[in-house]
mmCIF file of C-alpha atoms in Angstrom:
data_model
loop_
_atom_site.group_PDB
_atom_site.id
_atom_site.type_symbol
_atom_site.label_atom_id
_atom_site.label_comp_id
_atom_site.label_asym_id
_atom_site.label_seq_id
_atom_site.Cartn_x
_atom_site.Cartn_y
_atom_site.Cartn_z
ATOM 1 C CA MET X 24 7.544 -27.038 -13.011
ATOM 2 C CA THR X 25 9.918 -24.654 -11.281
ATOM 3 C CA ILE X 26 8.259 -21.805 -9.169
ATOM 4 C CA ARG X 27 10.310 -18.622 -9.346
ATOM 5 C CA ARG X 28 10.440 -16.624 -6.238
ATOM 6 C CA PRO X 29 12.287 -13.884 -4.724
ATOM 7 C CA ALA X 30 15.439 -14.918 -2.847
ATOM 8 C CA GLY X 31 14.662 -15.246 0.910
ATOM 9 C CA GLU X 32 10.619 -15.596 0.335
ATOM 10 C CA ARG X 33 8.717 -18.067 2.181
ATOM 11 C CA TYR X 34 5.221 -18.795 2.957
ATOM 12 C CA THR X 35 4.975 -18.309 6.809
ATOM 13 C CA HIS X 36 2.151 -20.605 7.726
ATOM 14 C CA GLY X 37 2.861 -23.757 5.891
ATOM 15 C CA TYR X 38 0.145 -26.409 5.403
ATOM 16 C CA HIS X 39 -0.146 -28.096 8.728
ATOM 17 C CA LYS X 40 -3.460 -29.761 8.714
ATOM 18 C CA ALA X 41 -4.682 -27.460 11.351
ATOM 19 C CA ILE X 42 -4.233 -24.298 9.264
ATOM 20 C CA VAL X 43 -5.739 -26.105 6.088
ATOM 21 C CA GLY X 44 -8.427 -27.107 8.052
ATOM 22 C CA SER X 45 -9.009 -23.504 9.238
ATOM 23 C CA TYR X 46 -8.696 -22.068 5.272
ATOM 24 C CA SER X 47 -11.328 -24.787 4.329
ATOM 25 C CA GLN X 48 -14.037 -22.773 6.777
ATOM 26 C CA ARG X 49 -13.651 -19.633 4.148
ATOM 27 C CA THR X 50 -16.289 -18.788 2.407
ATOM 28 C CA ALA X 51 -16.666 -16.479 -0.856
ATOM 29 C CA GLU X 52 -19.856 -14.638 1.284
ATOM 30 C CA GLU X 53 -17.190 -14.037 3.824
ATOM 31 C CA CYS X 54 -14.039 -13.016 2.624
ATOM 32 C CA ALA X 55 -15.066 -11.465 -1.222
ATOM 33 C CA ALA X 56 -18.495 -10.067 -0.045
ATOM 34 C CA PHE X 57 -16.688 -6.370 -1.140
ATOM 35 C CA LEU X 58 -16.498 -8.041 -4.894
ATOM 36 C CA LEU X 59 -19.938 -10.506 -5.457
ATOM 37 C CA PRO X 60 -22.202 -7.459 -6.203
ATOM 38 C CA ARG X 61 -19.341 -6.845 -9.373
ATOM 39 C CA LEU X 62 -19.728 -10.318 -10.548
ATOM 40 C CA SER X 63 -21.836 -11.860 -13.112
ATOM 41 C CA SER X 64 -22.715 -15.105 -15.254
ATOM 42 C CA ALA X 65 -20.365 -13.770 -18.033
ATOM 43 C CA THR X 66 -17.444 -13.426 -15.759
ATOM 44 C CA PHE X 67 -14.183 -15.156 -16.296
ATOM 45 C CA LEU X 68 -12.176 -14.597 -13.159
ATOM 46 C CA LEU X 69 -8.815 -15.552 -11.779
ATOM 47 C CA ASP X 70 -8.270 -16.414 -8.128
ATOM 48 C CA LEU X 71 -4.796 -16.331 -6.952
ATOM 49 C CA GLY X 72 -3.582 -18.182 -4.047
ATOM 50 C CA SER X 73 -7.086 -20.233 -4.279
ATOM 51 C CA GLY X 74 -5.981 -22.708 -1.435
ATOM 52 C CA PRO X 75 -8.213 -25.574 -0.395
ATOM 53 C CA GLY X 76 -10.680 -24.256 -2.952
ATOM 54 C CA THR X 77 -13.643 -23.130 -0.508
ATOM 55 C CA ILE X 78 -13.945 -19.453 -1.765
ATOM 56 C CA THR X 79 -13.196 -20.357 -5.404
ATOM 57 C CA ALA X 80 -15.978 -22.765 -5.181
ATOM 58 C CA GLY X 81 -18.807 -19.791 -3.957
ATOM 59 C CA LEU X 82 -16.820 -17.620 -6.633
ATOM 60 C CA ALA X 83 -18.022 -20.224 -9.222
ATOM 61 C CA ARG X 84 -21.340 -20.070 -8.432
ATOM 62 C CA ARG X 85 -21.819 -16.635 -9.239
ATOM 63 C CA VAL X 86 -19.554 -16.573 -12.466
ATOM 64 C CA GLY X 87 -19.037 -18.246 -16.011
ATOM 65 C CA GLN X 88 -15.581 -19.667 -15.294
ATOM 66 C CA VAL X 89 -12.895 -19.508 -12.512
ATOM 67 C CA ILE X 90 -9.629 -20.825 -12.627
ATOM 68 C CA GLY X 91 -7.716 -20.855 -9.169
ATOM 69 C CA LEU X 92 -3.665 -20.837 -8.992
ATOM 70 C CA ASP X 93 -1.816 -22.274 -6.010
ATOM 71 C CA ILE X 94 1.852 -22.391 -5.617
ATOM 72 C CA SER X 95 1.138 -25.670 -3.429
ATOM 73 C CA ALA X 96 0.257 -28.820 -5.867
ATOM 74 C CA GLY X 97 -1.153 -30.311 -2.525
ATOM 75 C CA MET X 98 -3.708 -27.326 -2.365
ATOM 76 C CA VAL X 99 -4.562 -27.815 -5.970
ATOM 77 C CA GLU X 100 -5.461 -31.088 -5.432
ATOM 78 C CA SER X 101 -7.467 -30.431 -2.666
ATOM 79 C CA ALA X 102 -9.346 -27.802 -4.295
ATOM 80 C CA ARG X 103 -10.134 -30.117 -7.442
ATOM 81 C CA ARG X 104 -11.563 -32.702 -4.892
ATOM 82 C CA HIS X 105 -13.493 -29.787 -3.045
ATOM 83 C CA VAL X 106 -15.215 -28.773 -6.076
ATOM 84 C CA ALA X 107 -15.951 -32.460 -7.665
ATOM 85 C CA ARG X 108 -17.865 -33.216 -4.345
ATOM 86 C CA GLU X 109 -19.782 -29.713 -4.728
ATOM 87 C CA GLY X 110 -20.985 -30.743 -8.067
ATOM 88 C CA ILE X 111 -19.197 -27.525 -9.343
ATOM 89 C CA ASN X 112 -17.832 -27.859 -13.031
ATOM 90 C CA ASN X 113 -17.185 -24.721 -14.005
ATOM 91 C CA ALA X 114 -13.849 -24.363 -11.957
ATOM 92 C CA SER X 115 -10.339 -25.846 -12.538
ATOM 93 C CA PHE X 116 -7.409 -25.525 -10.652
ATOM 94 C CA ARG X 117 -3.616 -25.346 -11.528
ATOM 95 C CA THR X 118 -0.030 -24.944 -9.748
ATOM 96 C CA GLY X 119 1.762 -21.810 -10.637
ATOM 97 C CA SER X 120 3.305 -18.554 -9.180
ATOM 98 C CA ALA X 121 1.931 -14.826 -8.713
ATOM 99 C CA TYR X 122 4.894 -13.756 -10.202
ATOM 100 C CA ASP X 123 4.523 -15.822 -13.505
ATOM 101 C CA LEU X 124 1.275 -16.412 -14.638
ATOM 102 C CA PRO X 125 0.759 -19.062 -17.506
ATOM 103 C CA TRP X 126 -1.857 -16.908 -19.225
ATOM 104 C CA ASP X 127 -1.443 -14.804 -22.140
ATOM 105 C CA ASP X 128 -2.369 -10.776 -22.079
ATOM 106 C CA ASN X 129 -5.810 -9.530 -21.492
ATOM 107 C CA HIS X 130 -7.250 -12.929 -20.732
ATOM 108 C CA PHE X 131 -9.448 -12.436 -17.438
ATOM 109 C CA ASP X 132 -12.234 -10.454 -16.355
ATOM 110 C CA VAL X 133 -11.741 -10.358 -12.724
ATOM 111 C CA VAL X 134 -8.679 -11.408 -10.564
ATOM 112 C CA TYR X 135 -9.288 -11.968 -7.005
ATOM 113 C CA ALA X 136 -6.524 -12.217 -4.114
ATOM 114 C CA HIS X 137 -7.067 -13.312 -0.632
ATOM 115 C CA GLN X 138 -4.845 -12.598 1.993
ATOM 116 C CA ILE X 139 -1.766 -13.562 -0.585
ATOM 117 C CA LEU X 140 -0.163 -10.173 -0.852
ATOM 118 C CA GLN X 141 0.814 -9.892 2.366
ATOM 119 C CA HIS X 142 3.533 -13.122 2.340
ATOM 120 C CA LEU X 143 5.093 -12.050 -1.226
ATOM 121 C CA ALA X 144 8.631 -10.276 -0.970
ATOM 122 C CA ASP X 145 7.475 -8.156 -4.378
ATOM 123 C CA PRO X 146 3.626 -7.714 -3.944
ATOM 124 C CA VAL X 147 3.698 -4.660 -6.702
ATOM 125 C CA ARG X 148 5.424 -7.426 -8.996
ATOM 126 C CA ALA X 149 2.640 -9.746 -8.723
ATOM 127 C CA LEU X 150 -0.072 -6.951 -9.063
ATOM 128 C CA ARG X 151 1.492 -5.960 -12.195
ATOM 129 C CA GLU X 152 1.443 -9.594 -13.614
ATOM 130 C CA ALA X 153 -2.231 -9.643 -12.533
ATOM 131 C CA GLY X 154 -2.521 -6.283 -14.454
ATOM 132 C CA ARG X 155 -1.207 -7.929 -17.622
ATOM 133 C CA VAL X 156 -3.810 -10.803 -17.731
ATOM 134 C CA LEU X 157 -6.669 -8.886 -16.872
ATOM 135 C CA LYS X 158 -8.457 -7.450 -19.925
ATOM 136 C CA PRO X 159 -8.558 -3.409 -20.475
ATOM 137 C CA GLY X 160 -11.227 -2.346 -17.915
ATOM 138 C CA GLY X 161 -10.846 -5.381 -15.972
ATOM 139 C CA LEU X 162 -11.061 -5.527 -12.182
ATOM 140 C CA LEU X 163 -9.000 -6.365 -9.630
ATOM 141 C CA ALA X 164 -10.026 -7.428 -5.991
ATOM 142 C CA VAL X 165 -7.530 -7.995 -3.041
ATOM 143 C CA ARG X 166 -8.089 -8.343 0.360
ATOM 144 C CA ASP X 167 -5.401 -8.745 3.204
ATOM 145 C CA ALA X 168 -5.379 -8.615 7.089
ATOM 146 C CA ASP X 169 -3.301 -6.046 9.212
ATOM 147 C CA TYR X 170 -1.722 -7.902 12.025
ATOM 148 C CA GLY X 171 -0.833 -4.481 13.687
ATOM 149 C CA THR X 172 -4.318 -4.002 14.317
ATOM 150 C CA MET X 173 -5.042 -6.606 16.454
ATOM 151 C CA VAL X 174 -6.375 -6.145 19.892
ATOM 152 C CA HIS X 175 -7.237 -8.979 22.546
ATOM 153 C CA GLY X 176 -8.184 -9.008 26.222
ATOM 154 C CA PRO X 177 -7.811 -9.905 28.809
ATOM 155 C CA THR X 178 -4.404 -8.465 28.543
ATOM 156 C CA GLU X 179 -1.853 -11.434 28.383
ATOM 157 C CA PRO X 180 1.735 -10.400 27.974
ATOM 158 C CA ALA X 181 2.806 -13.522 26.014
ATOM 159 C CA LEU X 182 -0.001 -12.947 23.266
ATOM 160 C CA HIS X 183 1.682 -9.214 22.788
ATOM 161 C CA ARG X 184 5.171 -11.334 22.365
ATOM 162 C CA TRP X 185 3.309 -13.500 19.804
ATOM 163 C CA ARG X 186 2.506 -10.535 17.631
ATOM 164 C CA ARG X 187 5.997 -9.189 17.766
ATOM 165 C CA LEU X 188 7.144 -12.724 16.920
ATOM 166 C CA TYR X 189 5.024 -12.635 14.095
ATOM 167 C CA HIS X 190 6.090 -9.755 12.797
ATOM 168 C CA GLN X 191 9.655 -10.896 12.961
ATOM 169 C CA VAL X 192 9.231 -14.050 11.453
ATOM 170 C CA THR X 193 6.922 -12.620 8.574
ATOM 171 C CA ALA X 194 9.739 -9.922 7.697
ATOM 172 C CA ALA X 195 12.559 -12.639 7.667
ATOM 173 C CA ASN X 196 10.520 -14.566 5.196
ATOM 174 C CA GLY X 197 10.247 -11.577 2.955
ATOM 175 C CA GLY X 198 6.360 -10.649 3.848
ATOM 176 C CA GLU X 199 4.489 -7.925 5.404
ATOM 177 C CA ALA X 200 2.437 -8.645 8.519
ATOM 178 C CA ASP X 201 0.594 -5.438 8.418
ATOM 179 C CA ALA X 202 -0.178 -5.709 4.321
ATOM 180 C CA GLY X 203 -3.859 -4.364 4.845
ATOM 181 C CA ARG X 204 -2.624 -0.513 5.497
ATOM 182 C CA PHE X 205 -0.706 -0.789 2.027
ATOM 183 C CA LEU X 206 -2.868 -2.182 -0.308
ATOM 184 C CA LEU X 207 -3.972 0.802 -1.780
ATOM 185 C CA SER X 208 -0.358 2.535 -2.311
ATOM 186 C CA TRP X 209 0.411 -1.257 -3.770
ATOM 187 C CA VAL X 210 -2.249 -1.248 -6.097
ATOM 188 C CA LEU X 211 -1.652 2.121 -6.944
ATOM 189 C CA GLU X 212 2.035 1.612 -8.002
ATOM 190 C CA ALA X 213 1.217 -1.165 -9.941
ATOM 191 C CA GLY X 214 -0.608 1.147 -12.475
ATOM 192 C CA PHE X 215 -4.607 0.366 -11.582
ATOM 193 C CA VAL X 216 -6.814 3.207 -11.337
ATOM 194 C CA ASP X 217 -10.243 4.354 -9.565
ATOM 195 C CA PRO X 218 -9.860 2.593 -6.474
ATOM 196 C CA ALA X 219 -12.521 1.850 -3.855
ATOM 197 C CA VAL X 220 -11.038 0.837 -0.670
ATOM 198 C CA THR X 221 -13.256 -0.874 2.066
ATOM 199 C CA THR X 222 -12.368 -2.506 5.531
ATOM 200 C CA ARG X 223 -14.378 -5.231 7.618
ATOM 201 C CA THR X 224 -13.127 -6.617 10.959
ATOM 202 C CA THR X 225 -12.691 -10.220 12.120
ATOM 203 C CA THR X 226 -13.652 -10.817 15.964
ATOM 204 C CA TYR X 227 -13.758 -13.370 18.184
ATOM 205 C CA ALA X 228 -15.728 -13.685 21.258
ATOM 206 C CA THR X 229 -17.906 -16.301 21.649
ATOM 207 C CA PRO X 230 -16.803 -19.972 22.758
ATOM 208 C CA GLU X 231 -16.542 -21.085 19.367
ATOM 209 C CA GLU X 232 -14.516 -18.287 18.060
ATOM 210 C CA ARG X 233 -12.299 -18.293 20.621
ATOM 211 C CA VAL X 234 -11.542 -22.117 19.272
ATOM 212 C CA ALA X 235 -11.056 -21.152 16.136
ATOM 213 C CA TRP X 236 -8.560 -18.596 16.546
ATOM 214 C CA GLY X 237 -6.935 -19.233 20.133
ATOM 215 C CA GLY X 238 -7.061 -23.071 19.888
ATOM 216 C CA LEU X 239 -5.421 -23.033 16.234
ATOM 217 C CA TRP X 240 -2.953 -20.724 17.557
ATOM 218 C CA ALA X 241 -1.995 -22.713 20.468
ATOM 219 C CA VAL X 242 -1.275 -25.652 17.903
ATOM 220 C CA ARG X 243 0.252 -23.182 15.076
ATOM 221 C CA VAL X 244 2.664 -21.777 17.430
ATOM 222 C CA ILE X 245 4.659 -24.869 18.489
ATOM 223 C CA ASP X 246 4.064 -27.436 15.422
ATOM 224 C CA SER X 247 3.741 -25.735 12.232
ATOM 225 C CA ASP X 248 6.118 -24.034 9.534
ATOM 226 C CA PHE X 249 5.689 -20.700 11.796
ATOM 227 C CA ALA X 250 7.462 -22.236 14.806
ATOM 228 C CA ASP X 251 10.387 -23.903 12.849
ATOM 229 C CA HIS X 252 10.709 -20.325 11.184
ATOM 230 C CA ALA X 253 10.709 -18.865 14.273
ATOM 231 C CA ILE X 254 13.372 -21.162 15.790
ATOM 232 C CA ARG X 255 15.795 -21.105 12.775
ATOM 233 C CA GLY X 256 15.549 -17.309 12.675
ATOM 234 C CA GLY X 257 16.760 -17.347 16.458
ATOM 235 C CA PHE X 258 13.817 -15.262 17.271
ATOM 236 C CA VAL X 259 12.482 -17.106 20.340
ATOM 237 C CA THR X 260 13.059 -20.901 22.047
ATOM 238 C CA ARG X 261 11.042 -23.890 22.245
ATOM 239 C CA GLU X 262 10.105 -23.266 25.829
ATOM 240 C CA GLU X 263 9.104 -19.258 24.685
ATOM 241 C CA LEU X 264 6.868 -21.218 22.235
ATOM 242 C CA ALA X 265 5.318 -23.289 24.424
ATOM 243 C CA GLU X 266 4.636 -20.703 26.983
ATOM 244 C CA ILE X 267 3.141 -18.582 24.108
ATOM 245 C CA SER X 268 0.897 -21.523 23.258
ATOM 246 C CA GLU X 269 -0.347 -22.072 26.849
ATOM 247 C CA ALA X 270 -1.273 -18.536 27.042
ATOM 248 C CA PHE X 271 -3.449 -18.874 23.667
ATOM 249 C CA ARG X 272 -4.848 -21.853 25.441
ATOM 250 C CA ARG X 273 -5.918 -19.708 28.735
ATOM 251 C CA TRP X 274 -7.376 -16.840 26.418
ATOM 252 C CA THR X 275 -9.641 -19.591 24.882
ATOM 253 C CA ASP X 276 -10.758 -20.784 28.157
ATOM 254 C CA ARG X 277 -11.695 -17.494 29.155
ATOM 255 C CA PRO X 278 -15.417 -16.822 29.154
ATOM 256 C CA ASP X 279 -14.547 -12.733 28.767
ATOM 257 C CA GLY X 280 -11.818 -13.538 25.971
ATOM 258 C CA PHE X 281 -11.861 -10.944 23.005
ATOM 259 C CA TRP X 282 -9.815 -10.498 19.878
ATOM 260 C CA ALA X 283 -10.450 -8.583 16.787
ATOM 261 C CA PHE X 284 -8.507 -6.579 13.934
ATOM 262 C CA LEU X 285 -9.068 -5.267 10.624
ATOM 263 C CA HIS X 286 -8.417 -6.625 6.856
ATOM 264 C CA ALA X 287 -8.453 -3.902 3.941
ATOM 265 C CA GLU X 288 -9.967 -4.364 0.438
ATOM 266 C CA VAL X 289 -9.623 -2.723 -2.978
ATOM 267 C CA LEU X 290 -11.296 -3.105 -5.882
ATOM 268 C CA ALA X 291 -9.746 -1.132 -8.995
ATOM 269 C CA VAL X 292 -9.227 -1.203 -12.351
ATOM 270 C CA ARG X 293 -6.887 -1.991 -15.204
ATOM 271 C CA PRO X 294 -6.640 0.941 -17.475
#
C-alpha cells in the first residue's frame, strides 16, 4: 500500500522502543476523557493514529465497534496483539493515511484523533477527510499538545534550548509543535460546527513522573528519529544533543523538578 503524504512531511518522533513504550502507557481515561461521556454501546468509532492500541482498547470497552488506523504497519501489528491479550473482540486495525481514509462517505459515528494533527503538514485536509467518513451529525474529537506552553523548573538553559530545537525540527518535518492553540481554527476551517473546547494540563513533579518525562527525553534526544532529524537539518551537533540529554537527566534527578504543559481538546459536529 502506498501512503501519500505531503512533500517533506515526516513523523518527528519515530518508533524507538522508548517512545513506543511511553505510548503504551496511554489510556482512554486519560487521553479521551473529554469524549467518553458522548460514547455508547451503539457507537461506531474510528481512532486515527491509534499507535500501540492502548487508547483504542479503552474506547472499545465503551462502544459497539472501533477501528484503529495508523500509518505504521508495526504499530498496527502491536495494536492487534494488545487487544488480543486484553480479550477485546470489537476492535480492529489497519494501515493507512489520515489524508486518504479507506472508507465510504458517512461511515462512522465518531472520529477521534489524539496527538496526530501536530505532525501533519496539512491538518485541515485530514480533518476534511475525517468529516467525509463521518455520518451527518457525527462527532469529531481531537486532542493535541502545545509545546509553546511548556514550563519547567528549576531553570535549565539547555532545556530551553531543547524546546527551541523541538520547534525547529517539527517545522522542518512539516508539523506544528504548538498545535493545541490552532485546533479550533483548523476544525472550523474544515467545516465542522458547534465546537466545544476544553483544555487539560500534563504535570510531571513526582519522582516517577520525572522519570517518565525527563528520563524518556534523555534517551530520545540522542537516540531516536528526533535526534537524526535535528542533526540532518543542521540545527544542532551531536555534542549539543549530549548536553541536552544530560540536562534532562539532571532535571529528572532533582527532587524539586517540575514540568507542565497544556493540551487542547475540541469536540465538533459534522453538519
